[in-house]
mmCIF file of C-alpha atoms in Angstrom:
data_model
loop_
_atom_site.group_PDB
_atom_site.id
_atom_site.type_symbol
_atom_site.label_atom_id
_atom_site.label_comp_id
_atom_site.label_asym_id
_atom_site.label_seq_id
_atom_site.Cartn_x
_atom_site.Cartn_y
_atom_site.Cartn_z
ATOM 1 C CA MET A 1 -23.080 54.189 -6.393
ATOM 2 C CA ARG A 2 -21.884 55.994 -9.509
ATOM 3 C CA PRO A 3 -19.367 58.804 -8.981
ATOM 4 C CA PHE A 4 -20.254 62.419 -9.807
ATOM 5 C CA PRO A 5 -17.773 65.049 -10.925
ATOM 6 C CA ALA A 6 -17.361 67.805 -8.354
ATOM 7 C CA THR A 7 -20.126 70.334 -8.906
ATOM 8 C CA SER A 8 -21.564 73.557 -7.502
ATOM 9 C CA ALA A 9 -25.052 72.399 -8.499
ATOM 10 C CA ALA A 10 -27.533 71.214 -5.901
ATOM 11 C CA ILE A 11 -28.136 67.496 -5.495
ATOM 12 C CA ARG A 12 -31.582 66.054 -4.831
ATOM 13 C CA VAL A 13 -31.895 62.608 -3.238
ATOM 14 C CA THR A 14 -35.038 60.528 -2.751
ATOM 15 C CA ALA A 15 -34.458 57.598 -0.387
ATOM 16 C CA PRO A 16 -36.929 54.769 0.300
ATOM 17 C CA ALA A 17 -38.238 53.528 3.627
ATOM 18 C CA ARG A 18 -37.605 49.921 4.523
ATOM 19 C CA LEU A 19 -39.378 47.301 6.592
ATOM 20 C CA HIS A 20 -37.363 45.190 8.996
ATOM 21 C CA LEU A 21 -39.158 41.848 8.841
ATOM 22 C CA GLY A 22 -37.191 39.876 11.421
ATOM 23 C CA PHE A 23 -33.853 38.356 12.407
ATOM 24 C CA LEU A 24 -32.299 35.066 11.342
ATOM 25 C CA ASP A 25 -30.104 34.386 14.358
ATOM 26 C CA LEU A 26 -30.124 36.276 17.639
ATOM 27 C CA ASN A 27 -28.091 33.442 19.165
ATOM 28 C CA GLY A 28 -24.781 34.163 17.446
ATOM 29 C CA ASP A 29 -23.052 30.850 18.250
ATOM 30 C CA LEU A 30 -21.698 30.557 14.692
ATOM 31 C CA GLY A 31 -19.814 33.838 15.020
ATOM 32 C CA ARG A 32 -22.330 36.135 13.324
ATOM 33 C CA ARG A 33 -25.339 37.662 15.039
ATOM 34 C CA TYR A 34 -28.673 39.105 13.908
ATOM 35 C CA GLY A 35 -28.971 38.523 10.143
ATOM 36 C CA SER A 36 -31.805 40.804 9.021
ATOM 37 C CA ILE A 37 -34.722 40.219 6.671
ATOM 38 C CA GLY A 38 -36.003 43.379 4.999
ATOM 39 C CA LEU A 39 -37.960 44.976 2.199
ATOM 40 C CA SER A 40 -37.575 48.353 0.489
ATOM 41 C CA ILE A 41 -40.920 50.112 -0.024
ATOM 42 C CA ASP A 42 -42.004 53.056 -2.145
ATOM 43 C CA ARG A 43 -43.636 55.039 0.646
ATOM 44 C CA PRO A 44 -42.996 56.854 2.849
ATOM 45 C CA SER A 45 -39.713 58.297 1.582
ATOM 46 C CA THR A 46 -37.152 60.947 2.442
ATOM 47 C CA GLU A 47 -36.551 63.628 -0.177
ATOM 48 C CA LEU A 48 -33.987 66.355 0.320
ATOM 49 C CA THR A 49 -31.851 68.821 -1.601
ATOM 50 C CA VAL A 50 -28.271 69.703 -0.667
ATOM 51 C CA ALA A 51 -26.318 72.677 -2.025
ATOM 52 C CA LYS A 52 -23.107 74.511 -1.181
ATOM 53 C CA ALA A 53 -23.514 77.362 1.321
ATOM 54 C CA ASP A 54 -21.442 79.555 3.627
ATOM 55 C CA GLN A 55 -22.317 77.426 6.634
ATOM 56 C CA HIS A 56 -24.224 74.283 7.501
ATOM 57 C CA SER A 57 -27.982 74.648 7.868
ATOM 58 C CA ALA A 58 -31.114 72.590 7.375
ATOM 59 C CA SER A 59 -34.803 73.300 6.966
ATOM 60 C CA GLY A 60 -37.834 71.042 7.132
ATOM 61 C CA LYS A 61 -38.388 67.923 9.216
ATOM 62 C CA GLU A 62 -35.413 66.338 10.978
ATOM 63 C CA ASN A 63 -33.411 69.556 10.477
ATOM 64 C CA GLN A 64 -31.317 69.268 13.654
ATOM 65 C CA ARG A 65 -30.502 65.655 12.869
ATOM 66 C CA ALA A 66 -29.533 66.695 9.332
ATOM 67 C CA VAL A 67 -27.070 69.361 10.508
ATOM 68 C CA ALA A 68 -25.398 66.885 12.859
ATOM 69 C CA LEU A 69 -25.035 64.422 9.994
ATOM 70 C CA VAL A 70 -23.619 66.883 7.474
ATOM 71 C CA ARG A 71 -20.942 67.822 10.012
ATOM 72 C CA LYS A 72 -19.860 64.174 10.072
ATOM 73 C CA PHE A 73 -19.541 64.052 6.296
ATOM 74 C CA ALA A 74 -18.144 67.519 5.556
ATOM 75 C CA GLY A 75 -16.560 68.732 8.771
ATOM 76 C CA GLU A 76 -16.883 72.323 9.955
ATOM 77 C CA GLN A 77 -14.917 74.898 7.960
ATOM 78 C CA PRO A 78 -15.876 78.603 7.781
ATOM 79 C CA GLY A 79 -17.258 79.553 4.400
ATOM 80 C CA ASN A 80 -17.537 75.934 3.241
ATOM 81 C CA GLY A 81 -20.891 74.615 4.330
ATOM 82 C CA TYR A 82 -23.999 72.913 3.023
ATOM 83 C CA ALA A 83 -27.636 73.954 3.054
ATOM 84 C CA ILE A 84 -30.136 71.099 3.286
ATOM 85 C CA ASN A 85 -33.837 71.351 2.541
ATOM 86 C CA ILE A 86 -35.891 68.319 3.571
ATOM 87 C CA SER A 87 -39.180 68.328 1.684
ATOM 88 C CA GLU A 88 -40.290 64.849 2.804
ATOM 89 C CA ALA A 89 -39.124 62.667 5.661
ATOM 90 C CA ILE A 90 -39.728 59.079 6.708
ATOM 91 C CA PRO A 91 -41.313 59.234 10.188
ATOM 92 C CA ALA A 92 -38.640 58.999 12.872
ATOM 93 C CA HIS A 93 -38.547 56.116 15.378
ATOM 94 C CA ALA A 94 -41.336 54.288 13.547
ATOM 95 C CA GLY A 95 -39.389 51.185 12.494
ATOM 96 C CA LEU A 96 -38.979 52.380 8.894
ATOM 97 C CA GLY A 97 -35.240 53.116 8.804
ATOM 98 C CA SER A 98 -35.520 56.904 8.856
ATOM 99 C CA GLY A 99 -32.130 57.582 10.433
ATOM 100 C CA THR A 100 -30.164 55.408 8.034
ATOM 101 C CA GLN A 101 -31.917 56.793 4.953
ATOM 102 C CA LEU A 102 -31.419 60.405 6.100
ATOM 103 C CA ALA A 103 -27.724 59.758 6.716
ATOM 104 C CA LEU A 104 -27.224 57.976 3.389
ATOM 105 C CA ALA A 105 -29.107 60.673 1.475
ATOM 106 C CA ILE A 106 -27.061 63.517 2.972
ATOM 107 C CA GLY A 107 -23.798 61.621 2.667
ATOM 108 C CA ALA A 108 -24.473 60.712 -0.963
ATOM 109 C CA ALA A 109 -25.339 64.320 -1.814
ATOM 110 C CA VAL A 110 -22.170 65.696 -0.177
ATOM 111 C CA ALA A 111 -20.076 63.039 -1.929
ATOM 112 C CA ALA A 112 -21.653 63.948 -5.264
ATOM 113 C CA ILE A 113 -20.999 67.671 -4.811
ATOM 114 C CA GLU A 114 -17.404 67.033 -3.790
ATOM 115 C CA GLY A 115 -16.793 64.454 -6.510
ATOM 116 C CA ARG A 116 -15.950 61.720 -3.996
ATOM 117 C CA THR A 117 -16.509 58.063 -4.906
ATOM 118 C CA LEU A 118 -18.112 56.454 -1.866
ATOM 119 C CA SER A 119 -20.288 53.360 -1.646
ATOM 120 C CA ALA A 120 -23.435 53.366 0.477
ATOM 121 C CA ALA A 121 -21.562 51.139 2.949
ATOM 122 C CA ASP A 122 -18.757 53.736 3.137
ATOM 123 C CA ILE A 123 -21.295 56.479 3.823
ATOM 124 C CA ALA A 124 -23.084 54.353 6.425
ATOM 125 C CA SER A 125 -19.812 53.792 8.285
ATOM 126 C CA LEU A 126 -18.970 57.509 8.224
ATOM 127 C CA GLY A 127 -22.444 58.296 9.522
ATOM 128 C CA ASP A 128 -22.378 55.593 12.225
ATOM 129 C CA ARG A 129 -25.224 53.675 10.604
ATOM 130 C CA GLY A 130 -25.714 50.038 9.639
ATOM 131 C CA ALA A 131 -23.639 48.469 12.415
ATOM 132 C CA ARG A 132 -26.338 45.868 13.194
ATOM 133 C CA SER A 133 -28.284 45.555 9.931
ATOM 134 C CA GLY A 134 -27.346 45.855 6.272
ATOM 135 C CA ILE A 135 -30.859 46.096 4.847
ATOM 136 C CA GLY A 136 -31.099 49.892 5.032
ATOM 137 C CA VAL A 137 -27.853 50.247 3.098
ATOM 138 C CA GLU A 138 -28.992 47.794 0.419
ATOM 139 C CA ALA A 139 -32.441 49.424 0.246
ATOM 140 C CA PHE A 140 -30.668 52.685 -0.564
ATOM 141 C CA THR A 141 -28.370 50.996 -3.096
ATOM 142 C CA SER A 142 -30.731 48.742 -5.038
ATOM 143 C CA GLY A 143 -34.038 48.232 -3.228
ATOM 144 C CA GLY A 144 -35.874 44.921 -3.309
ATOM 145 C CA PHE A 145 -36.275 42.098 -0.804
ATOM 146 C CA ILE A 146 -33.060 41.755 1.197
ATOM 147 C CA ILE A 147 -31.379 39.360 3.614
ATOM 148 C CA ASP A 148 -28.020 40.141 5.210
ATOM 149 C CA GLY A 149 -25.458 37.833 6.781
ATOM 150 C CA GLY A 150 -25.412 39.327 10.247
ATOM 151 C CA LYS A 151 -22.825 41.248 12.206
ATOM 152 C CA GLY A 152 -19.366 39.703 12.251
ATOM 153 C CA LYS A 153 -16.113 41.002 13.694
ATOM 154 C CA THR A 154 -16.021 44.390 11.945
ATOM 155 C CA ASP A 155 -18.066 47.563 12.356
ATOM 156 C CA ARG A 156 -18.916 47.630 8.647
ATOM 157 C CA PRO A 157 -22.559 47.020 7.663
ATOM 158 C CA PRO A 158 -23.263 43.273 7.416
ATOM 159 C CA PRO A 159 -22.884 41.763 3.925
ATOM 160 C CA VAL A 160 -25.985 41.233 1.804
ATOM 161 C CA THR A 161 -26.388 37.509 1.172
ATOM 162 C CA LEU A 162 -29.580 37.683 -0.882
ATOM 163 C CA ARG A 163 -31.340 40.396 -2.840
ATOM 164 C CA SER A 164 -34.425 39.689 -4.963
ATOM 165 C CA ASP A 165 -37.043 41.748 -6.748
ATOM 166 C CA PHE A 166 -40.360 41.883 -4.910
ATOM 167 C CA PRO A 167 -43.465 40.770 -6.855
ATOM 168 C CA PRO A 168 -44.884 43.907 -8.535
ATOM 169 C CA ASP A 169 -48.531 42.932 -7.968
ATOM 170 C CA TRP A 170 -48.229 42.360 -4.226
ATOM 171 C CA ARG A 171 -49.035 45.202 -1.846
ATOM 172 C CA VAL A 172 -47.966 46.028 1.688
ATOM 173 C CA MET A 173 -50.498 47.375 4.162
ATOM 174 C CA LEU A 174 -48.703 49.695 6.579
ATOM 175 C CA ILE A 175 -50.251 50.532 9.925
ATOM 176 C CA LEU A 176 -48.772 53.722 11.405
ATOM 177 C CA ASP A 177 -49.234 54.977 14.959
ATOM 178 C CA PRO A 178 -48.020 58.594 15.166
ATOM 179 C CA ARG A 179 -48.593 58.662 18.941
ATOM 180 C CA ASN A 180 -46.030 55.979 19.731
ATOM 181 C CA ALA A 181 -42.317 55.582 19.051
ATOM 182 C CA GLY A 182 -40.054 52.571 18.866
ATOM 183 C CA VAL A 183 -36.900 52.165 20.913
ATOM 184 C CA SER A 184 -33.823 53.908 19.471
ATOM 185 C CA GLY A 185 -30.353 55.188 20.306
ATOM 186 C CA GLU A 186 -28.931 54.318 23.716
ATOM 187 C CA ALA A 187 -32.260 52.809 24.802
ATOM 188 C CA GLU A 188 -32.053 50.383 21.885
ATOM 189 C CA LEU A 189 -28.512 49.337 22.795
ATOM 190 C CA THR A 190 -29.626 48.766 26.383
ATOM 191 C CA ALA A 191 -32.644 46.768 25.249
ATOM 192 C CA PHE A 192 -30.558 44.484 23.037
ATOM 193 C CA ALA A 193 -28.031 43.969 25.819
ATOM 194 C CA GLY A 194 -30.793 42.958 28.218
ATOM 195 C CA LEU A 195 -32.466 40.372 26.006
ATOM 196 C CA PRO A 196 -32.477 36.773 27.247
ATOM 197 C CA PRO A 197 -30.406 34.175 25.330
ATOM 198 C CA PHE A 198 -32.036 33.207 22.031
ATOM 199 C CA PRO A 199 -32.450 29.444 21.631
ATOM 200 C CA GLU A 200 -30.292 27.891 18.917
ATOM 201 C CA THR A 201 -33.249 25.732 17.914
ATOM 202 C CA SER A 202 -35.330 28.867 17.231
ATOM 203 C CA ALA A 203 -32.565 30.361 15.059
ATOM 204 C CA ALA A 204 -32.321 27.093 13.134
ATOM 205 C CA HIS A 205 -36.082 26.982 12.609
ATOM 206 C CA ILE A 206 -36.176 30.585 11.326
ATOM 207 C CA CYS A 207 -33.388 29.807 8.837
ATOM 208 C CA HIS A 208 -35.287 26.697 7.749
ATOM 209 C CA LEU A 209 -38.431 28.769 7.198
ATOM 210 C CA VAL A 210 -36.514 31.369 5.185
ATOM 211 C CA LEU A 211 -34.741 28.901 2.892
ATOM 212 C CA MET A 212 -37.535 26.390 2.364
ATOM 213 C CA LYS A 213 -40.707 28.469 2.547
ATOM 214 C CA LEU A 214 -40.270 32.248 2.610
ATOM 215 C CA MET A 215 -37.875 32.560 -0.333
ATOM 216 C CA PRO A 216 -39.480 29.878 -2.515
ATOM 217 C CA GLY A 217 -42.822 31.586 -1.894
ATOM 218 C CA LEU A 218 -41.332 34.924 -2.963
ATOM 219 C CA LYS A 219 -39.695 33.468 -6.079
ATOM 220 C CA GLU A 220 -42.828 31.583 -7.169
ATOM 221 C CA GLU A 221 -45.077 34.495 -6.158
ATOM 222 C CA ASP A 222 -46.949 32.218 -3.768
ATOM 223 C CA ILE A 223 -48.117 34.763 -1.225
ATOM 224 C CA GLY A 224 -49.642 32.072 0.987
ATOM 225 C CA ALA A 225 -46.296 30.348 1.530
ATOM 226 C CA PHE A 226 -44.426 33.624 1.831
ATOM 227 C CA GLY A 227 -46.940 35.109 4.236
ATOM 228 C CA SER A 228 -47.333 32.126 6.548
ATOM 229 C CA ALA A 229 -43.551 31.807 6.868
ATOM 230 C CA LEU A 230 -43.190 35.508 7.626
ATOM 231 C CA THR A 231 -45.982 35.455 10.205
ATOM 232 C CA GLU A 232 -44.316 32.548 11.998
ATOM 233 C CA ILE A 233 -40.912 34.275 11.946
ATOM 234 C CA GLN A 234 -42.520 37.393 13.378
ATOM 235 C CA GLU A 235 -44.193 35.383 16.137
ATOM 236 C CA ILE A 236 -40.890 33.784 17.159
ATOM 237 C CA VAL A 237 -38.900 37.028 17.111
ATOM 238 C CA GLY A 238 -41.760 39.052 18.614
ATOM 239 C CA ALA A 239 -42.049 36.688 21.574
ATOM 240 C CA HIS A 240 -38.321 37.087 22.225
ATOM 241 C CA PHE A 241 -38.530 40.896 22.193
ATOM 242 C CA ALA A 242 -41.748 41.014 24.227
ATOM 243 C CA THR A 243 -39.761 41.329 27.461
ATOM 244 C CA LYS A 244 -38.601 44.765 26.250
ATOM 245 C CA GLN A 245 -42.019 45.805 24.919
ATOM 246 C CA GLY A 246 -44.158 45.527 28.007
ATOM 247 C CA GLY A 247 -44.802 41.812 27.584
ATOM 248 C CA SER A 248 -46.238 42.179 24.065
ATOM 249 C CA ALA A 249 -44.876 41.495 20.585
ATOM 250 C CA TRP A 250 -46.358 44.880 19.616
ATOM 251 C CA THR A 251 -45.098 48.311 20.674
ATOM 252 C CA SER A 252 -48.601 49.626 19.945
ATOM 253 C CA LYS A 253 -51.454 47.381 21.036
ATOM 254 C CA ALA A 254 -53.772 49.289 18.703
ATOM 255 C CA VAL A 255 -51.513 48.431 15.746
ATOM 256 C CA GLY A 256 -51.445 44.783 16.810
ATOM 257 C CA HIS A 257 -55.229 44.673 17.063
ATOM 258 C CA LEU A 258 -55.690 46.198 13.602
ATOM 259 C CA ALA A 259 -53.092 43.837 12.112
ATOM 260 C CA SER A 260 -55.046 40.889 13.554
ATOM 261 C CA ARG A 261 -58.206 42.192 11.904
ATOM 262 C CA MET A 262 -56.349 42.419 8.584
ATOM 263 C CA ARG A 263 -55.379 38.777 9.021
ATOM 264 C CA GLU A 264 -59.007 37.821 9.660
ATOM 265 C CA LEU A 265 -59.942 39.614 6.426
ATOM 266 C CA GLY A 266 -57.431 37.676 4.334
ATOM 267 C CA ALA A 267 -54.090 39.443 4.689
ATOM 268 C CA THR A 268 -50.950 37.437 5.434
ATOM 269 C CA GLY A 269 -47.372 38.036 6.548
ATOM 270 C CA ILE A 270 -48.446 39.896 9.692
ATOM 271 C CA GLY A 271 -45.944 41.634 11.919
ATOM 272 C CA GLN A 272 -44.140 44.680 13.280
ATOM 273 C CA SER A 273 -41.197 46.391 11.602
ATOM 274 C CA SER A 274 -38.172 46.559 13.890
ATOM 275 C CA TRP A 275 -39.140 48.078 17.269
ATOM 276 C CA GLY A 276 -42.320 49.473 15.738
ATOM 277 C CA PRO A 277 -44.763 50.904 16.201
ATOM 278 C CA THR A 278 -45.371 50.398 12.453
ATOM 279 C CA GLY A 279 -47.150 47.161 11.632
ATOM 280 C CA PHE A 280 -47.508 45.475 8.254
ATOM 281 C CA ALA A 281 -49.528 42.911 6.352
ATOM 282 C CA PHE A 282 -49.288 41.633 2.776
ATOM 283 C CA VAL A 283 -51.976 41.117 0.137
ATOM 284 C CA GLU A 284 -51.834 39.777 -3.412
ATOM 285 C CA SER A 285 -53.092 42.785 -5.395
ATOM 286 C CA GLN A 286 -54.007 46.453 -5.455
ATOM 287 C CA LYS A 287 -57.682 45.483 -5.497
ATOM 288 C CA ALA A 288 -57.283 43.424 -2.328
ATOM 289 C CA ALA A 289 -55.352 46.266 -0.699
ATOM 290 C CA GLU A 290 -58.046 48.819 -1.499
ATOM 291 C CA ARG A 291 -60.758 46.497 -0.217
ATOM 292 C CA LEU A 292 -58.891 46.050 3.074
ATOM 293 C CA TYR A 293 -58.198 49.786 3.310
ATOM 294 C CA HIS A 294 -61.857 50.737 2.867
ATOM 295 C CA SER A 295 -62.963 48.039 5.328
ATOM 296 C CA LEU A 296 -60.717 49.249 8.153
ATOM 297 C CA ASN A 297 -59.727 52.863 7.520
ATOM 298 C CA GLU A 298 -62.480 54.477 9.565
ATOM 299 C CA ASP A 299 -61.805 52.154 12.486
ATOM 300 C CA ALA A 300 -58.096 52.942 12.210
ATOM 301 C CA LYS A 301 -58.701 56.688 12.269
ATOM 302 C CA GLY A 302 -60.977 56.250 15.253
ATOM 303 C CA VAL A 303 -58.052 55.010 17.357
ATOM 304 C CA GLY A 304 -55.481 57.419 15.931
ATOM 305 C CA LEU A 305 -53.888 55.072 13.395
ATOM 306 C CA GLU A 306 -53.132 55.558 9.709
ATOM 307 C CA ILE A 307 -53.207 52.904 6.985
ATOM 308 C CA LEU A 308 -51.017 53.258 3.895
ATOM 309 C CA ILE A 309 -50.851 51.014 0.833
ATOM 310 C CA ALA A 310 -47.252 50.557 -0.304
ATOM 311 C CA HIS A 311 -45.475 48.776 -3.146
ATOM 312 C CA GLY A 312 -42.208 46.929 -2.860
ATOM 313 C CA ARG A 313 -39.511 49.155 -4.372
ATOM 314 C CA ASN A 314 -37.112 47.275 -6.643
ATOM 315 C CA SER A 315 -34.712 50.162 -7.201
ATOM 316 C CA GLY A 316 -32.496 52.177 -4.919
ATOM 317 C CA ALA A 317 -32.403 55.851 -4.029
ATOM 318 C CA ARG A 318 -32.741 58.408 -6.804
ATOM 319 C CA ILE A 319 -29.857 60.908 -6.963
ATOM 320 C CA GLU A 320 -30.259 63.878 -9.309
ATOM 321 C CA THR A 321 -28.184 66.928 -10.183
ATOM 322 C CA LEU A 322 -30.229 70.134 -10.260
ATOM 323 C CA ARG A 323 -28.798 72.529 -12.818
ATOM 324 C CA ASN A 324 -28.721 76.337 -12.752
ATOM 325 C CA THR A 325 -28.586 76.621 -8.974
ATOM 326 C CA LYS A 326 -26.657 79.280 -7.118
ATOM 327 C CA ARG A 327 -24.661 79.036 -3.933
ATOM 328 C CA MET A 328 -27.077 79.402 -1.029
ATOM 329 C CA GLU A 329 -25.983 82.317 1.139
ATOM 330 C CA GLN A 330 -26.763 82.404 4.857
#
């Protein structure tokens, strides 16, 4: 992340959502655990503006969360605060990385205003984010398709072991369920702690699929190979997490049903992002995405779901200095 000179101008940050597509190794016998597969996407996104103010405040969605975060980055000193306006926000607890992107966006803006040189990993550590997965940090830094090396002995975000551009023609079908929420916070820690042991053979098979099918399919833009590998990875990981999701690989059964219909209509790479409830499917073109959208959108709305067509995002967060701004008084 490039350093900014200290400034009194406001800073605007636009941060991308990310999909968590599965884990490499929930077994951990080699000394590293998890190992995340992820993709940065162009929508939804978090967009916010941060400016100097007399005291900390935030407006818009996630405002209470934002104030708690800015206190972590800037402390609490009378007369030296920050005003945050959140104009767009990634839905919270939907499996899209909202908390990490909000923290990184606020932390990057404060660092820019104060002229501090901090990497996204530095900001994530200060904001208590990225302890299990490094894909949100890399999505903020450079976007793209991402694999990290899993959690080792430190509390730093796991190292990125692979980052690749995502094919520009491919599209991601997102299935959102605003009525449901994925596991987060203390409940997430409890859920992970209560998972049964993950078979070493399953971890080995996932790694085999990633190296010999998923990544070659991505590099050669063979969506059939990419998608079938991803679907199988999702089935393995989903079955493992089903014990914490009411016996199902899907947090939202309605999302799972619609994802299955997308598969029947030609989509591939079917699964759930993180703890959900957001589901996803991949298609080879905008035309295919629009055809699928128009085939299923009315049915989706009928059960309270929303379908979005997203692109892979091959660049990181956008950080801009807004000139001619005044200190925001409270």
